[in-house]
Amino acid sequence: MVMKHYPPEFKADAVALYESRPGATIRSVAADLGVNPETLRNWVQAAGVSRPRGRRAGEPAEPPTPLEAENAALRKKVRELEEEREILRKAAKYFAGGDALVNRFQFVADHQRRHGVKRLCTILGIARSSFYYWRRTAADRAARQAADARLVARIRAVHLESDGTYGVPRITAELREEGERVNHKRVARVMRQAGLAGLRLRHRHRTTVADPAAAKAPDLIGRDFTAIEPNMKYVGDITYLPLDGGKFLYLATVIDLASRRLVGWAVADHMRTEVVLDALAAAERTRGSLTGAVIHTDHGAQYTSRAFADACRQAGVRQSMSAIGSSADNALAESFNATFKRETLQGRKHWSSEREARLDAFRWLHRYNTRRRHSRLGHRSPIAYETASRATSTTLTPAA
């Protein structure tokens, strides 16, 4: 029968027997004495002997007990979890901003010597092949980033020069004219990353008030807002300029359909017929002669007035009018007005004073002709387009 309680002398002798046999194991000595191996191990540890001093050459190591194997596995798991927690704690600093995947790659690159690529990739949830590809292409990526940094500096300059109004197409055209070989998709990407964008359309305010009793002219344009040469077709319109305090100024324009050039304009604090007469007179001064040209407008009372009809006859201009209530029939003028207010107000609801509105209009309207690129003109300004086509055009008459 196995003893349940062992006297001190028995315990001391058992430990001495274990110590006297360098090649013996806890299990073999315990079997000889008829005690539990764990009981003997406790006696040995209490006596200051933690393990056997060796085993005979060629003797296989004692296999661990199930409990020992389980404890070893648990200790290993704890070490792995502690290491994983430490890795994630360090990695958190890398994820504060920017591209999360790139940040993970960078963390692996910075800590691979200590923890190993495989371990880090497993913990961070990324494929090792992706990491190795990222590391292999680092030089090319750095070169692209440097090129993008140079490009964004040039884009910022163009964007600033346009008063923050140019979007991707016009900035691309500007860069290409300066000699930069760049794709519009790349410009879009760089602008998006830099937080740059052109201005967007705002809601329009109705300024057309038709006179039901006035005579109407036929539609000679038919929504064909093109012309083969300058000084053949024009569109005219009025838009409002909102001021502080609920007041308004009004801008009347005359635009050439061939070159999109603003050939005449006038600003007034009223919507009477005089403002459109002033714009028509300015167009006649710009062109020298408007004889034979068509001017297309909406059915606003200013354009259906007898005074405007007389002015058109004197200038040799044929009137054309869109359908009542159809903005699409005078879409080019509507688009011009929206662009003007979008790029001058730049998100504001109104100008602070009449003087500020007039000066902004003066600057932008002249800049529109001389500098602003137009997508329909191959991203050239209206005057640049007319200059390029003047050699083959016989329509324009020099202004007086």
Coordinates of N, CA, C and O in Angstrom, one line a residue, residues 145-218:
Q145 N 6.4 60.4 -55.1 CA 6.0 61.3 -54.1 C 6.7 62.6 -54.2 O 6.1 63.7 -54.1
A146 N 8.0 62.6 -54.6 CA 8.8 63.8 -54.8 C 8.2 64.6 -56.0 O 8.1 65.8 -56.0
A147 N 7.9 63.8 -57.1 CA 7.3 64.4 -58.3 C 5.9 65.1 -58.0 O 5.6 66.1 -58.4
D148 N 5.1 64.4 -57.1 CA 3.8 64.9 -56.8 C 4.0 66.2 -55.9 O 3.2 67.1 -56.0
A149 N 5.0 66.2 -55.1 CA 5.2 67.4 -54.3 C 5.5 68.6 -55.1 O 5.1 69.7 -54.9
R150 N 6.4 68.3 -56.2 CA 6.7 69.5 -57.1 C 5.4 69.9 -57.9 O 5.2 71.1 -58.1
L151 N 4.6 68.9 -58.3 CA 3.4 69.2 -59.1 C 2.4 69.9 -58.2 O 1.8 70.9 -58.7
V152 N 2.2 69.6 -57.0 CA 1.2 70.2 -56.2 C 1.6 71.7 -55.9 O 0.7 72.6 -55.8
A153 N 2.9 72.0 -55.9 CA 3.3 73.4 -55.7 C 2.9 74.2 -57.0 O 2.5 75.3 -56.8
R154 N 3.1 73.6 -58.1 CA 2.7 74.3 -59.4 C 1.2 74.4 -59.5 O 0.6 75.5 -59.9
I155 N 0.5 73.4 -59.0 CA -1.0 73.4 -59.1 C -1.5 74.5 -58.1 O -2.4 75.3 -58.4
R156 N -0.9 74.6 -56.9 CA -1.3 75.6 -56.0 C -1.1 77.0 -56.6 O -2.0 77.9 -56.4
A157 N 0.0 77.2 -57.3 CA 0.2 78.5 -57.9 C -0.9 78.9 -58.9 O -1.4 80.0 -59.0
V158 N -1.2 77.9 -59.8 CA -2.2 78.1 -60.8 C -3.6 78.4 -60.2 O -4.3 79.2 -60.6
H159 N -3.9 77.6 -59.2 CA -5.2 77.7 -58.4 C -5.3 79.0 -57.8 O -6.3 79.7 -57.9
L160 N -4.2 79.5 -57.2 CA -4.2 80.8 -56.5 C -4.4 81.9 -57.6 O -5.1 82.9 -57.4
E161 N -3.7 81.8 -58.7 CA -3.7 82.8 -59.8 C -5.1 82.9 -60.3 O -5.6 84.0 -60.8
S162 N -5.9 81.8 -60.3 CA -7.3 81.8 -60.8 C -8.3 82.2 -59.7 O -9.5 82.1 -59.9
D163 N -7.8 82.8 -58.6 CA -8.6 83.1 -57.5 C -9.3 81.9 -56.9 O -10.5 82.0 -56.4
G164 N -8.7 80.8 -57.0 CA -9.3 79.6 -56.4 C -10.5 79.0 -57.2 O -11.3 78.2 -56.7
T165 N -10.6 79.4 -58.5 CA -11.8 79.0 -59.3 C -11.5 77.9 -60.2 O -12.5 77.1 -60.5
Y166 N -10.3 77.7 -60.7 CA -10.0 76.6 -61.6 C -10.1 75.2 -61.0 O -9.7 75.0 -59.9
G167 N -10.7 74.3 -61.8 CA -10.8 72.9 -61.4 C -9.8 72.1 -62.2 O -8.9 72.7 -62.8
V168 N -10.0 70.8 -62.3 CA -9.0 69.9 -62.9 C -8.8 70.3 -64.4 O -7.6 70.4 -64.8
P169 N -9.8 70.4 -65.2 CA -9.6 70.6 -66.7 C -8.7 71.9 -67.0 O -7.8 71.8 -67.8
R170 N -9.1 73.0 -66.3 CA -8.4 74.2 -66.6 C -7.0 74.2 -66.1 O -6.0 74.8 -66.7
I171 N -6.8 73.7 -64.9 CA -5.4 73.6 -64.3 C -4.6 72.7 -65.2 O -3.4 72.9 -65.4
T172 N -5.1 71.6 -65.7 CA -4.4 70.7 -66.6 C -4.0 71.4 -67.8 O -2.8 71.3 -68.3
A173 N -4.9 72.2 -68.4 CA -4.5 73.0 -69.6 C -3.4 74.0 -69.3 O -2.5 74.2 -70.1
E174 N -3.5 74.6 -68.2 CA -2.5 75.6 -67.8 C -1.1 75.0 -67.7 O -0.1 75.5 -68.2
L175 N -1.1 73.9 -67.0 CA 0.2 73.2 -66.8 C 0.8 72.7 -68.1 O 2.0 72.8 -68.3
R176 N -0.1 72.2 -69.0 CA 0.4 71.7 -70.3 C 1.0 72.9 -71.1 O 2.0 72.7 -71.8
E177 N 0.3 74.0 -71.0 CA 0.8 75.2 -71.8 C 2.2 75.6 -71.2 O 3.0 76.2 -72.0
E178 N 2.4 75.4 -70.0 CA 3.7 75.7 -69.3 C 4.8 74.7 -69.6 O 5.9 74.8 -69.2
G179 N 4.4 73.6 -70.3 CA 5.4 72.6 -70.7 C 5.3 71.4 -69.8 O 6.2 70.4 -70.0
E180 N 4.4 71.3 -68.9 CA 4.3 70.1 -68.0 C 3.5 69.0 -68.7 O 2.4 69.2 -69.1
R181 N 4.1 67.8 -68.8 CA 3.5 66.7 -69.4 C 2.7 65.9 -68.3 O 3.3 65.2 -67.5
V182 N 1.4 66.2 -68.2 CA 0.7 65.7 -67.1 C -0.7 65.2 -67.5 O -1.3 65.8 -68.4
N183 N -1.2 64.1 -66.9 CA -2.5 63.6 -67.2 C -3.5 64.2 -66.3 O -3.2 64.5 -65.1
H184 N -4.7 64.5 -66.8 CA -5.8 65.1 -66.0 C -6.1 64.3 -64.8 O -6.5 64.8 -63.7
K185 N -6.0 62.9 -64.9 CA -6.3 62.1 -63.8 C -5.3 62.3 -62.6 O -5.7 62.3 -61.4
R186 N -4.1 62.5 -63.0 CA -3.1 62.7 -62.0 C -3.3 64.1 -61.3 O -3.2 64.2 -60.1
V187 N -3.7 65.1 -62.1 CA -4.0 66.4 -61.5 C -5.1 66.3 -60.6 O -5.1 66.8 -59.5
A188 N -6.2 65.5 -61.0 CA -7.3 65.3 -60.1 C -6.9 64.6 -58.8 O -7.4 65.0 -57.7
R189 N -6.0 63.6 -58.9 CA -5.6 62.9 -57.6 C -4.8 63.9 -56.7 O -5.0 63.9 -55.5
V190 N -3.9 64.6 -57.3 CA -3.0 65.5 -56.5 C -3.9 66.6 -55.9 O -3.7 66.9 -54.7
M191 N -4.8 67.1 -56.7 CA -5.7 68.2 -56.1 C -6.5 67.7 -55.0 O -6.7 68.3 -54.0
R192 N -7.0 66.5 -55.1 CA -7.9 65.9 -54.1 C -7.0 65.7 -52.8 O -7.5 65.9 -51.7
Q193 N -5.8 65.2 -53.0 CA -5.0 64.9 -51.8 C -4.6 66.2 -51.1 O -4.4 66.3 -49.9
A194 N -4.4 67.3 -51.9 CA -4.1 68.6 -51.4 C -5.3 69.4 -50.9 O -5.1 70.5 -50.4
G195 N -6.5 68.9 -51.1 CA -7.7 69.6 -50.7 C -8.0 70.8 -51.6 O -8.6 71.8 -51.1
L196 N -7.6 70.8 -52.8 CA -7.9 71.8 -53.8 C -9.1 71.4 -54.7 O -9.2 70.3 -55.1
A197 N -9.9 72.4 -55.1 CA -11.0 72.1 -56.0 C -11.5 73.5 -56.6 O -11.3 74.5 -56.0
G198 N -12.1 73.4 -57.8 CA -12.7 74.5 -58.4 C -14.0 74.9 -57.7 O -14.5 74.1 -56.9
L199 N -14.6 76.0 -58.0 CA -15.8 76.4 -57.4 C -17.0 75.7 -58.2 O -16.9 75.4 -59.3
R200 N -18.1 75.5 -57.4 CA -19.3 74.8 -58.0 C -20.4 75.8 -58.1 O -20.4 76.9 -57.5
L201 N -21.4 75.4 -58.9 CA -22.5 76.3 -59.2 C -23.3 76.5 -58.0 O -23.5 75.7 -57.1
R202 N -23.9 77.7 -58.0 CA -24.9 78.1 -56.9 C -26.2 78.2 -57.5 O -26.4 78.3 -58.7
H203 N -27.3 78.3 -56.7 CA -28.6 78.5 -57.2 C -28.8 79.9 -57.8 O -28.3 80.9 -57.2
R204 N -29.5 80.0 -58.9 CA -29.7 81.3 -59.6 C -31.0 81.9 -59.1 O -31.9 81.3 -58.5
H205 N -31.0 83.3 -59.3 CA -32.2 84.1 -58.9 C -32.8 84.6 -60.2 O -32.1 85.1 -61.0
R206 N -34.1 84.5 -60.3 CA -34.8 84.9 -61.5 C -34.8 86.4 -61.7 O -35.1 87.2 -60.8
T207 N -34.3 86.8 -62.9 CA -34.3 88.2 -63.3 C -35.2 88.5 -64.5 O -35.3 89.7 -64.8
T208 N -35.7 87.5 -65.2 CA -36.4 87.6 -66.4 C -37.9 87.9 -66.0 O -38.6 87.0 -65.4
V209 N -38.4 89.0 -66.4 CA -39.8 89.3 -66.2 C -40.4 89.7 -67.6 O -40.1 90.7 -68.2
A210 N -41.2 88.8 -68.1 CA -41.7 88.9 -69.5 C -42.9 89.9 -69.5 O -43.6 90.1 -68.6
D211 N -43.0 90.6 -70.7 CA -44.1 91.5 -70.9 C -45.1 90.8 -71.9 O -44.8 90.7 -73.1
P212 N -46.2 90.3 -71.4 CA -47.1 89.5 -72.3 C -47.6 90.3 -73.5 O -47.9 89.7 -74.5
A213 N -47.6 91.6 -73.4 CA -48.2 92.4 -74.5 C -47.1 92.8 -75.6 O -47.4 93.3 -76.6
A214 N -45.8 92.5 -75.3 CA -44.8 92.9 -76.2 C -44.6 92.0 -77.4 O -45.0 90.8 -77.3
A215 N -44.1 92.6 -78.5 CA -43.9 91.8 -79.7 C -42.7 90.8 -79.4 O -41.7 91.2 -78.8
K216 N -42.8 89.6 -80.0 CA -41.8 88.6 -79.8 C -41.1 88.4 -81.1 O -41.7 88.3 -82.2
A217 N -39.8 88.1 -81.0 CA -39.0 87.8 -82.2 C -38.9 86.3 -82.3 O -39.0 85.6 -81.3
P218 N -38.7 85.8 -83.5 CA -38.6 84.3 -83.7 C -37.3 83.8 -83.1 O -36.3 84.5 -82.9

